[in-house]
XYZ file of N, CA and C in Angstrom:
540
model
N 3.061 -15.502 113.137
C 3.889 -16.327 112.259
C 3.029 -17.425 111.646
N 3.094 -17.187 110.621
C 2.217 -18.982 109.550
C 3.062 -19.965 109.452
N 1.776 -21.292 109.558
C 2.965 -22.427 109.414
C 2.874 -22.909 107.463
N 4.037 -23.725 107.985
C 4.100 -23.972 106.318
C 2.723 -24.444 105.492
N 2.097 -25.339 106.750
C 1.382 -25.775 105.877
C -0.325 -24.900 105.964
N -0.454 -24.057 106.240
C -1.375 -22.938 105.768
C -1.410 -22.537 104.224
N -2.575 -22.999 104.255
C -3.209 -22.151 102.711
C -3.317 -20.435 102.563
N -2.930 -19.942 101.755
C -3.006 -18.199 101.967
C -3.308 -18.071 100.536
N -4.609 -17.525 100.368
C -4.718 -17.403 99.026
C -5.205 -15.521 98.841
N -4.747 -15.857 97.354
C -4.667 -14.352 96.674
C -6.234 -14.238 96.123
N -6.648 -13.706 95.549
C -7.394 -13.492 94.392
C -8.064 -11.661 94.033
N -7.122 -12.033 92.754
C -7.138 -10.884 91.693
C -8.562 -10.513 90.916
N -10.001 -10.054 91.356
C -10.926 -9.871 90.559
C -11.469 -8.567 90.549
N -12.050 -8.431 89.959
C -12.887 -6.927 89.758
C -14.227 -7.296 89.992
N -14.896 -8.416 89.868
C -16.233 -8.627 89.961
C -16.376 -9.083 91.608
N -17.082 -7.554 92.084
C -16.961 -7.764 93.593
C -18.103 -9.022 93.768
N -19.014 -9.006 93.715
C -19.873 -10.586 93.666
C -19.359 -11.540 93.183
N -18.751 -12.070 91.939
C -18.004 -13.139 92.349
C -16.460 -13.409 93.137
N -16.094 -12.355 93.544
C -14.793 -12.324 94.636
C -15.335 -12.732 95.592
N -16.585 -12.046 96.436
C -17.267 -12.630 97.694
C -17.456 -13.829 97.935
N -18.094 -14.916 96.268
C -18.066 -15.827 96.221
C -17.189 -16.902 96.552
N -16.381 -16.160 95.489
C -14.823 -17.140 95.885
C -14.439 -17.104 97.494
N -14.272 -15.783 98.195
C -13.533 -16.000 99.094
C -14.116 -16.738 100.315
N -15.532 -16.151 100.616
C -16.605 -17.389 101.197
C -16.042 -18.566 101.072
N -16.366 -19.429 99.711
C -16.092 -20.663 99.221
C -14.420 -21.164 99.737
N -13.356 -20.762 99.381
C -12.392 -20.669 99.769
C -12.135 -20.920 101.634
N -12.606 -19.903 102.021
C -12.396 -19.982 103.574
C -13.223 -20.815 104.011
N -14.181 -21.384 103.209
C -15.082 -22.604 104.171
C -14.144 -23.854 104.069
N -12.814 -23.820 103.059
C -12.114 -25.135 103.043
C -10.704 -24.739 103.487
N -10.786 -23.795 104.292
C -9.705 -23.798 105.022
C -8.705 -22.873 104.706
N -8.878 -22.005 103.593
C -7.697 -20.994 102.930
C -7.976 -19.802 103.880
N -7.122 -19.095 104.139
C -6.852 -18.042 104.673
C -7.314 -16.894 103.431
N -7.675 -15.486 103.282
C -7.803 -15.519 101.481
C -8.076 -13.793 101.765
N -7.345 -13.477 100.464
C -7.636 -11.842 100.447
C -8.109 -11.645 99.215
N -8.222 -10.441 99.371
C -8.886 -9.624 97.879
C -8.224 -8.322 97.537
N -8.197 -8.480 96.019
C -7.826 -6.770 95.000
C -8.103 -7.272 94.085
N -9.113 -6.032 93.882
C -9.668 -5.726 92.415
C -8.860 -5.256 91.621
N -7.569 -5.467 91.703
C -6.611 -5.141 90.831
C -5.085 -5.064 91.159
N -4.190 -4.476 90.797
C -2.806 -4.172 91.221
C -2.585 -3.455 92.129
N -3.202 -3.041 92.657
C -2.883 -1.138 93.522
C -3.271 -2.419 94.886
N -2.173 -1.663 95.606
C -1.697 -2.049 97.037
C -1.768 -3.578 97.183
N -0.968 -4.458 95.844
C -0.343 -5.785 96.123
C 0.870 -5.705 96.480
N 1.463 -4.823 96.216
C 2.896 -4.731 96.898
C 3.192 -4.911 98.547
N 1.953 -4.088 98.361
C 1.949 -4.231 100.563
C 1.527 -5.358 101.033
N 0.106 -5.564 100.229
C -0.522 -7.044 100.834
C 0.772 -8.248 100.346
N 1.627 -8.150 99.623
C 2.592 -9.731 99.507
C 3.458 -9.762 100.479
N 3.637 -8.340 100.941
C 4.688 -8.515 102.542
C 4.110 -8.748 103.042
N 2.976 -8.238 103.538
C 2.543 -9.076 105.021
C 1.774 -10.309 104.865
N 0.893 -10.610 103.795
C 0.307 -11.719 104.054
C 1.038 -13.028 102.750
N 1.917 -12.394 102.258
C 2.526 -13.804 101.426
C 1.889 -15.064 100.859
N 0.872 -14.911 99.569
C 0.132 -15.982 99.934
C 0.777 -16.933 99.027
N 0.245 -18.285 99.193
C 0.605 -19.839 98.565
C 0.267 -19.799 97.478
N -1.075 -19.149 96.962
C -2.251 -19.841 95.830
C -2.671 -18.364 95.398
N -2.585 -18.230 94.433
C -3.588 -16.955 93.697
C -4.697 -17.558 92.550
N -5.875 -16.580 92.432
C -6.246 -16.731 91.217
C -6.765 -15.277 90.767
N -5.980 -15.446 89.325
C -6.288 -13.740 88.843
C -7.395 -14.057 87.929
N -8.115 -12.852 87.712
C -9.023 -12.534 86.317
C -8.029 -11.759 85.472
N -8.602 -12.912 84.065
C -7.328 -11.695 82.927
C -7.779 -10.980 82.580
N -9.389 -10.369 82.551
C -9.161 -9.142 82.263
C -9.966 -8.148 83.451
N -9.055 -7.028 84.170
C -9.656 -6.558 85.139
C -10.290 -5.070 84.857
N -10.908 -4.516 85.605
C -11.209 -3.027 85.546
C -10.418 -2.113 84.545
N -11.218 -1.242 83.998
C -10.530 -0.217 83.078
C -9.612 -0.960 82.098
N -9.887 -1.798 81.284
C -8.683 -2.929 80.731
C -7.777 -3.216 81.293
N -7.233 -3.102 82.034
C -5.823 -3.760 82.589
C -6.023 -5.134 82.708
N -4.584 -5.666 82.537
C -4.603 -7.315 82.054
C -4.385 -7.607 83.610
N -4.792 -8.842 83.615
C -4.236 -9.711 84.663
C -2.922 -10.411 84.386
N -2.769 -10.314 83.343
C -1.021 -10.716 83.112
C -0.216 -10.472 83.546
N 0.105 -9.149 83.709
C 0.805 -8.168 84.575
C 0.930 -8.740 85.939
N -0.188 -9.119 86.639
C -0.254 -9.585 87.739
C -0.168 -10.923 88.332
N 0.232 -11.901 86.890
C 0.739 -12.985 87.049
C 2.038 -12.966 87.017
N 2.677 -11.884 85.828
C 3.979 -11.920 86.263
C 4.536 -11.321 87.280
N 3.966 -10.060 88.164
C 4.323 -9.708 89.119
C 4.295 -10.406 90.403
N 3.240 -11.299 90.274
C 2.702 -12.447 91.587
C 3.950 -13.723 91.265
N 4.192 -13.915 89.818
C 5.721 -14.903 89.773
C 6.812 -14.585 90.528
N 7.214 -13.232 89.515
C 8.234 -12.491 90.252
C 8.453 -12.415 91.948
N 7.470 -12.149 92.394
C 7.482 -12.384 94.200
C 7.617 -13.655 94.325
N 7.433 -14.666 94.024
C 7.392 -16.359 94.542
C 7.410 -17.123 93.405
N 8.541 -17.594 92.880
C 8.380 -18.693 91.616
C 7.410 -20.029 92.171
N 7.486 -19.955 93.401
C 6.785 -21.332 93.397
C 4.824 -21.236 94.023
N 4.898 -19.793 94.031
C 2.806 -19.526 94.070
C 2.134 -20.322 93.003
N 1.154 -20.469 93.656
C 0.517 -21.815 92.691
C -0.367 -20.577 92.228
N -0.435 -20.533 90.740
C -1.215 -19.086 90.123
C -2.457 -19.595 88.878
N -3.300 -19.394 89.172
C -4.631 -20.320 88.106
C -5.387 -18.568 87.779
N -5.139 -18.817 86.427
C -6.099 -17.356 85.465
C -7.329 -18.226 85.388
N -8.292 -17.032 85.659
C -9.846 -17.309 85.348
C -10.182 -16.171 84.039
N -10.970 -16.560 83.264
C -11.328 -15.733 82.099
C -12.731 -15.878 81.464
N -13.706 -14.890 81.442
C -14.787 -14.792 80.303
C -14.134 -14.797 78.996
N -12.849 -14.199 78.658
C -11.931 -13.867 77.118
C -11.345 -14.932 76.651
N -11.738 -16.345 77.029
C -10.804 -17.305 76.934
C -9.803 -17.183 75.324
N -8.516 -17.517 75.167
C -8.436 -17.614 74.344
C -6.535 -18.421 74.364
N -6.387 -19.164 72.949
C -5.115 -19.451 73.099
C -4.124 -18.518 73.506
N -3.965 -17.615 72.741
C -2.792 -16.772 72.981
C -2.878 -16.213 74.443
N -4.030 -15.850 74.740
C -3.595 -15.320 76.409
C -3.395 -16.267 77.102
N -3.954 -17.727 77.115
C -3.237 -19.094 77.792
C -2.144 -19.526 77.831
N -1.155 -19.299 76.335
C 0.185 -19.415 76.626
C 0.800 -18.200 77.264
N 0.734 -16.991 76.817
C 1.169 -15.946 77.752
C 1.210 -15.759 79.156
N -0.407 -16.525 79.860
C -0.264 -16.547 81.057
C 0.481 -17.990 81.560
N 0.409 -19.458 81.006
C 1.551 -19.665 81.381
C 2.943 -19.908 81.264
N 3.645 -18.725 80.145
C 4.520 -18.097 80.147
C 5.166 -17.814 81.706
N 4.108 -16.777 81.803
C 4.503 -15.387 82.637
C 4.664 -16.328 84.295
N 4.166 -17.961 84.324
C 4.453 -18.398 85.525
C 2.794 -18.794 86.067
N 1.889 -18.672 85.474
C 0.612 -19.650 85.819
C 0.504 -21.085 86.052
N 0.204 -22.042 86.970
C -0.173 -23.388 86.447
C -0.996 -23.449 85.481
N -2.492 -22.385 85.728
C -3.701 -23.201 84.949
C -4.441 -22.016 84.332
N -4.467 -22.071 83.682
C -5.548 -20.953 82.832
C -7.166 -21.705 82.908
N -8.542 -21.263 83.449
C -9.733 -21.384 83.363
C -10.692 -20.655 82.844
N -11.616 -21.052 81.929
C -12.619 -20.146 81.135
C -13.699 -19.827 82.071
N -14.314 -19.004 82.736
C -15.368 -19.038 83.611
C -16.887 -19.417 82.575
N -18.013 -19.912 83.061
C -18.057 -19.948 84.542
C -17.231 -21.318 85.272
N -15.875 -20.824 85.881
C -15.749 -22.121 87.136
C -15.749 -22.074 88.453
N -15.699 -23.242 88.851
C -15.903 -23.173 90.380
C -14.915 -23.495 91.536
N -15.417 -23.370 92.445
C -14.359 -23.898 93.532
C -13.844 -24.910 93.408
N -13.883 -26.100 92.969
C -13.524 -26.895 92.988
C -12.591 -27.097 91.953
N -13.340 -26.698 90.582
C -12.106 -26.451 89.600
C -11.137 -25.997 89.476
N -11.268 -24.668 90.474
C -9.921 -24.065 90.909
C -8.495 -25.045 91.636
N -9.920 -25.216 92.686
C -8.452 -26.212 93.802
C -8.355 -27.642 92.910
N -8.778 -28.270 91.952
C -8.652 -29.065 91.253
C -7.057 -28.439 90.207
N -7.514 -27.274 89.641
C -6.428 -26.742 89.246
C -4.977 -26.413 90.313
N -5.125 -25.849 90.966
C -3.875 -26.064 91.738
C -2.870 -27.184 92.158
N -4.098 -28.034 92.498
C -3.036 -29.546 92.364
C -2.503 -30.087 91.280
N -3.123 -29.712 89.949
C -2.533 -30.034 88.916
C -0.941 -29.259 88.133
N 0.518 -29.965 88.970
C 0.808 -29.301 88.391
C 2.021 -29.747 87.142
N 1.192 -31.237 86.782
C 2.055 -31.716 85.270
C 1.139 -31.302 84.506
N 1.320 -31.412 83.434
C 0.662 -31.724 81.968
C -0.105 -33.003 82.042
N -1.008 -33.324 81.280
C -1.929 -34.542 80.880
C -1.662 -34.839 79.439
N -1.060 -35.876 79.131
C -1.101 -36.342 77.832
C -2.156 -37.249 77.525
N -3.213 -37.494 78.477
C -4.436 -38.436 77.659
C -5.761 -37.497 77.686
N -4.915 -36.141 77.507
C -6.522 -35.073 77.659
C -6.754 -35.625 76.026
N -8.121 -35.313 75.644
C -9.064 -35.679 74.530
C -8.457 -34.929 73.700
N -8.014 -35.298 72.401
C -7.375 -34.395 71.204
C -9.057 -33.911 70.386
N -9.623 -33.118 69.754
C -10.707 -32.859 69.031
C -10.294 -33.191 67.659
N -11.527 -33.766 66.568
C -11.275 -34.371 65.679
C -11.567 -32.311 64.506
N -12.110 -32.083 65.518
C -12.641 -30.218 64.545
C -11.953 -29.890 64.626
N -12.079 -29.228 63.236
C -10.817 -28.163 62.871
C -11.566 -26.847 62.928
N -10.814 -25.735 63.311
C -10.751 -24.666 64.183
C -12.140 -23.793 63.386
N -12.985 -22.951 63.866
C -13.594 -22.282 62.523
C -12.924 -20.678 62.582
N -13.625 -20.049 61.543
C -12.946 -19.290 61.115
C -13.084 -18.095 62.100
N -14.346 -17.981 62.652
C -14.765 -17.028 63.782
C -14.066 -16.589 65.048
N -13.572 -18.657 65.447
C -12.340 -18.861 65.969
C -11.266 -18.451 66.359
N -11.056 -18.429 64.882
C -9.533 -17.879 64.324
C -9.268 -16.892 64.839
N -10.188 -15.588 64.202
C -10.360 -14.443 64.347
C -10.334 -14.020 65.717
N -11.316 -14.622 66.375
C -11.487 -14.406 67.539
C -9.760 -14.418 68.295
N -9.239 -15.705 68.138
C -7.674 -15.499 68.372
C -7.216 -14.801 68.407
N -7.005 -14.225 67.156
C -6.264 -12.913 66.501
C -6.326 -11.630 67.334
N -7.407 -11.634 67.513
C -8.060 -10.400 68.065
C -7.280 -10.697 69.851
N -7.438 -11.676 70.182
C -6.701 -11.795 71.356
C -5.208 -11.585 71.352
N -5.068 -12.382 70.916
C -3.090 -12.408 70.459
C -3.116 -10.629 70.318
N -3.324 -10.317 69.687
C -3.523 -8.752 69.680
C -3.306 -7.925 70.780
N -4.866 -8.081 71.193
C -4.900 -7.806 72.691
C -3.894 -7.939 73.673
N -3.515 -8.740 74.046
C -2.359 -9.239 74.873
C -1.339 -8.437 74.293
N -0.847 -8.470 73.031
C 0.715 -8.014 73.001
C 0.414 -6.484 72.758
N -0.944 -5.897 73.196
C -0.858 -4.311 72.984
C -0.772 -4.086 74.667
N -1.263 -4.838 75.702
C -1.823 -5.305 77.187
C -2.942 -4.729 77.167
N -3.874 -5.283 76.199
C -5.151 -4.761 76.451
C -5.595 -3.586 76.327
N -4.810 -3.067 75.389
C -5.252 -1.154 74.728
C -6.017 -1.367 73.574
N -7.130 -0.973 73.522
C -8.475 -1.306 72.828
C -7.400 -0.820 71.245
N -7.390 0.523 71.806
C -6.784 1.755 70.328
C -5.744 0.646 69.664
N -4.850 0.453 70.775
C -3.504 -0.394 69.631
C -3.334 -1.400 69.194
N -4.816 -2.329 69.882
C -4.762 -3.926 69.455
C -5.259 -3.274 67.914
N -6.482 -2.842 67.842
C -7.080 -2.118 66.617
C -6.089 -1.744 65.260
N -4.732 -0.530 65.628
C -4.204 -0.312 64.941
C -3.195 -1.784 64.274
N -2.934 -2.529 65.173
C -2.303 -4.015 65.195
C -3.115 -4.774 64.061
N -4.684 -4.989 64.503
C -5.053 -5.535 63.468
C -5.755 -4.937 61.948
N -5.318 -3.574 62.092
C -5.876 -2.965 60.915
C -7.520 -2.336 60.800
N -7.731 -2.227 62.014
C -8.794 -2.106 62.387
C -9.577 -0.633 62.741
N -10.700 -0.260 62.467
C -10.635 0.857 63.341
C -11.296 0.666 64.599
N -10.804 1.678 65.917
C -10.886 0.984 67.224
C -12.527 1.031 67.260
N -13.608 1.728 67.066
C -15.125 1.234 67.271
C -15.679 -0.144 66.491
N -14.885 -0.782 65.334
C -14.968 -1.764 65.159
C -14.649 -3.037 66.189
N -13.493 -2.489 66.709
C -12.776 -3.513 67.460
C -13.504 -3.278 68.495
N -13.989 -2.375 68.972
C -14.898 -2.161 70.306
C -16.068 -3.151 70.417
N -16.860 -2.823 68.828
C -18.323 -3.681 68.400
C -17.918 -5.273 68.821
N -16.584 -5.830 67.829
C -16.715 -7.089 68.206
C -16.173 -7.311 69.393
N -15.302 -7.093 70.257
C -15.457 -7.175 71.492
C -17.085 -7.435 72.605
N -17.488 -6.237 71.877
C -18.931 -6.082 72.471
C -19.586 -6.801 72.478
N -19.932 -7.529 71.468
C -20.715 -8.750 71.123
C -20.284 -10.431 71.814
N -18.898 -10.263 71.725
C -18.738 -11.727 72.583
C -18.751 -11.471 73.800
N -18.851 -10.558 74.239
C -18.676 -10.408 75.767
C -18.917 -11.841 76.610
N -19.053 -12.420 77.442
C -19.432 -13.277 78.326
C -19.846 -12.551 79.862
N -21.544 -12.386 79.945
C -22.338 -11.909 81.058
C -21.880 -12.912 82.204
């Protein structure tokens, strides 16, 4: 039996080296902490180990979104403290994920600390820094291409057909921003 005040944390990644990382890091401050590289057998792991705190990657193996798995990780517990990590940063998947029941959306590379920094955060900040730049156009695009993404869940072919695109185009620029 766990007591209330036990940490039990989730985390949703595909990058088995930085999962190791995390969960190391994690259990040296006291979290209890599991791992899936994806959706397949969270159903079982939320019965038995129920955790407090997740953090997903939004985008996991074979495209599948981590969205999915924020709203499914909501759906089990409105009150899991849920922080997205992302190389894809982008607006539209930030409101979507916290839509779907996230506190915090994070651009990697972050760290432990930013994480559990994120978890405690769970108002809004109205004296975060407003930017005086206006957006560029690459930006934009780059958006687009997300917003896309997301409302196809990450189907290369239909974000493509969405933006008028053909999908080895949409592949190329994908390709190019990647974040190593």
């Amino acid at each position: 039996m766990m007591t209330k005040t036990e940490r039990r944390l989730l985390i949703v990644e595909d990058d088995e080296a930085f999962a190791r990382t995390l969960v190391r890091s994690f259990e040296r401050r006291g979290y209890q902490v599991r791992h899936l590289t994806g959706e397949e057998g969270m159903a079982a792991l939320l019965e038995d180990f129920a955790p407090t705190h997740a953090v997903v990657d939004l985008k996991l193996a074979g495209g599948a979104s981590g969205l999915s798995s924020v709203k499914r990780l909501h759906a089990f517990d409105p009150d899991l403290v849920i922080v997205v990590l992302t190389g894809y940063a982008s607006i539209a998947t930030a409101v979507e994920a916290i839509k779907l029941g996230a506190r915090h959306y994070l651009a990697k590379p972050s760290n432990t600390d930013d994480i559990e920094a994120a978890f405690d955060r769970a108002a809004g900040d109205t004296e975060v820094e407003l930017t005086e730049r206006t957006t560029s156009i690459k930006t934009l695009e780059w958006e687009h291409i997300h917003e896309a993404l997301a409302a196809s869940d990450f189907n290369i072919s239909e974000a493509a057909r969405r933006l008028g695109l053909h999908r080895r185009t949409l592949a190329r620029k994908l390709e190019k921003r990647r974040i190593k």
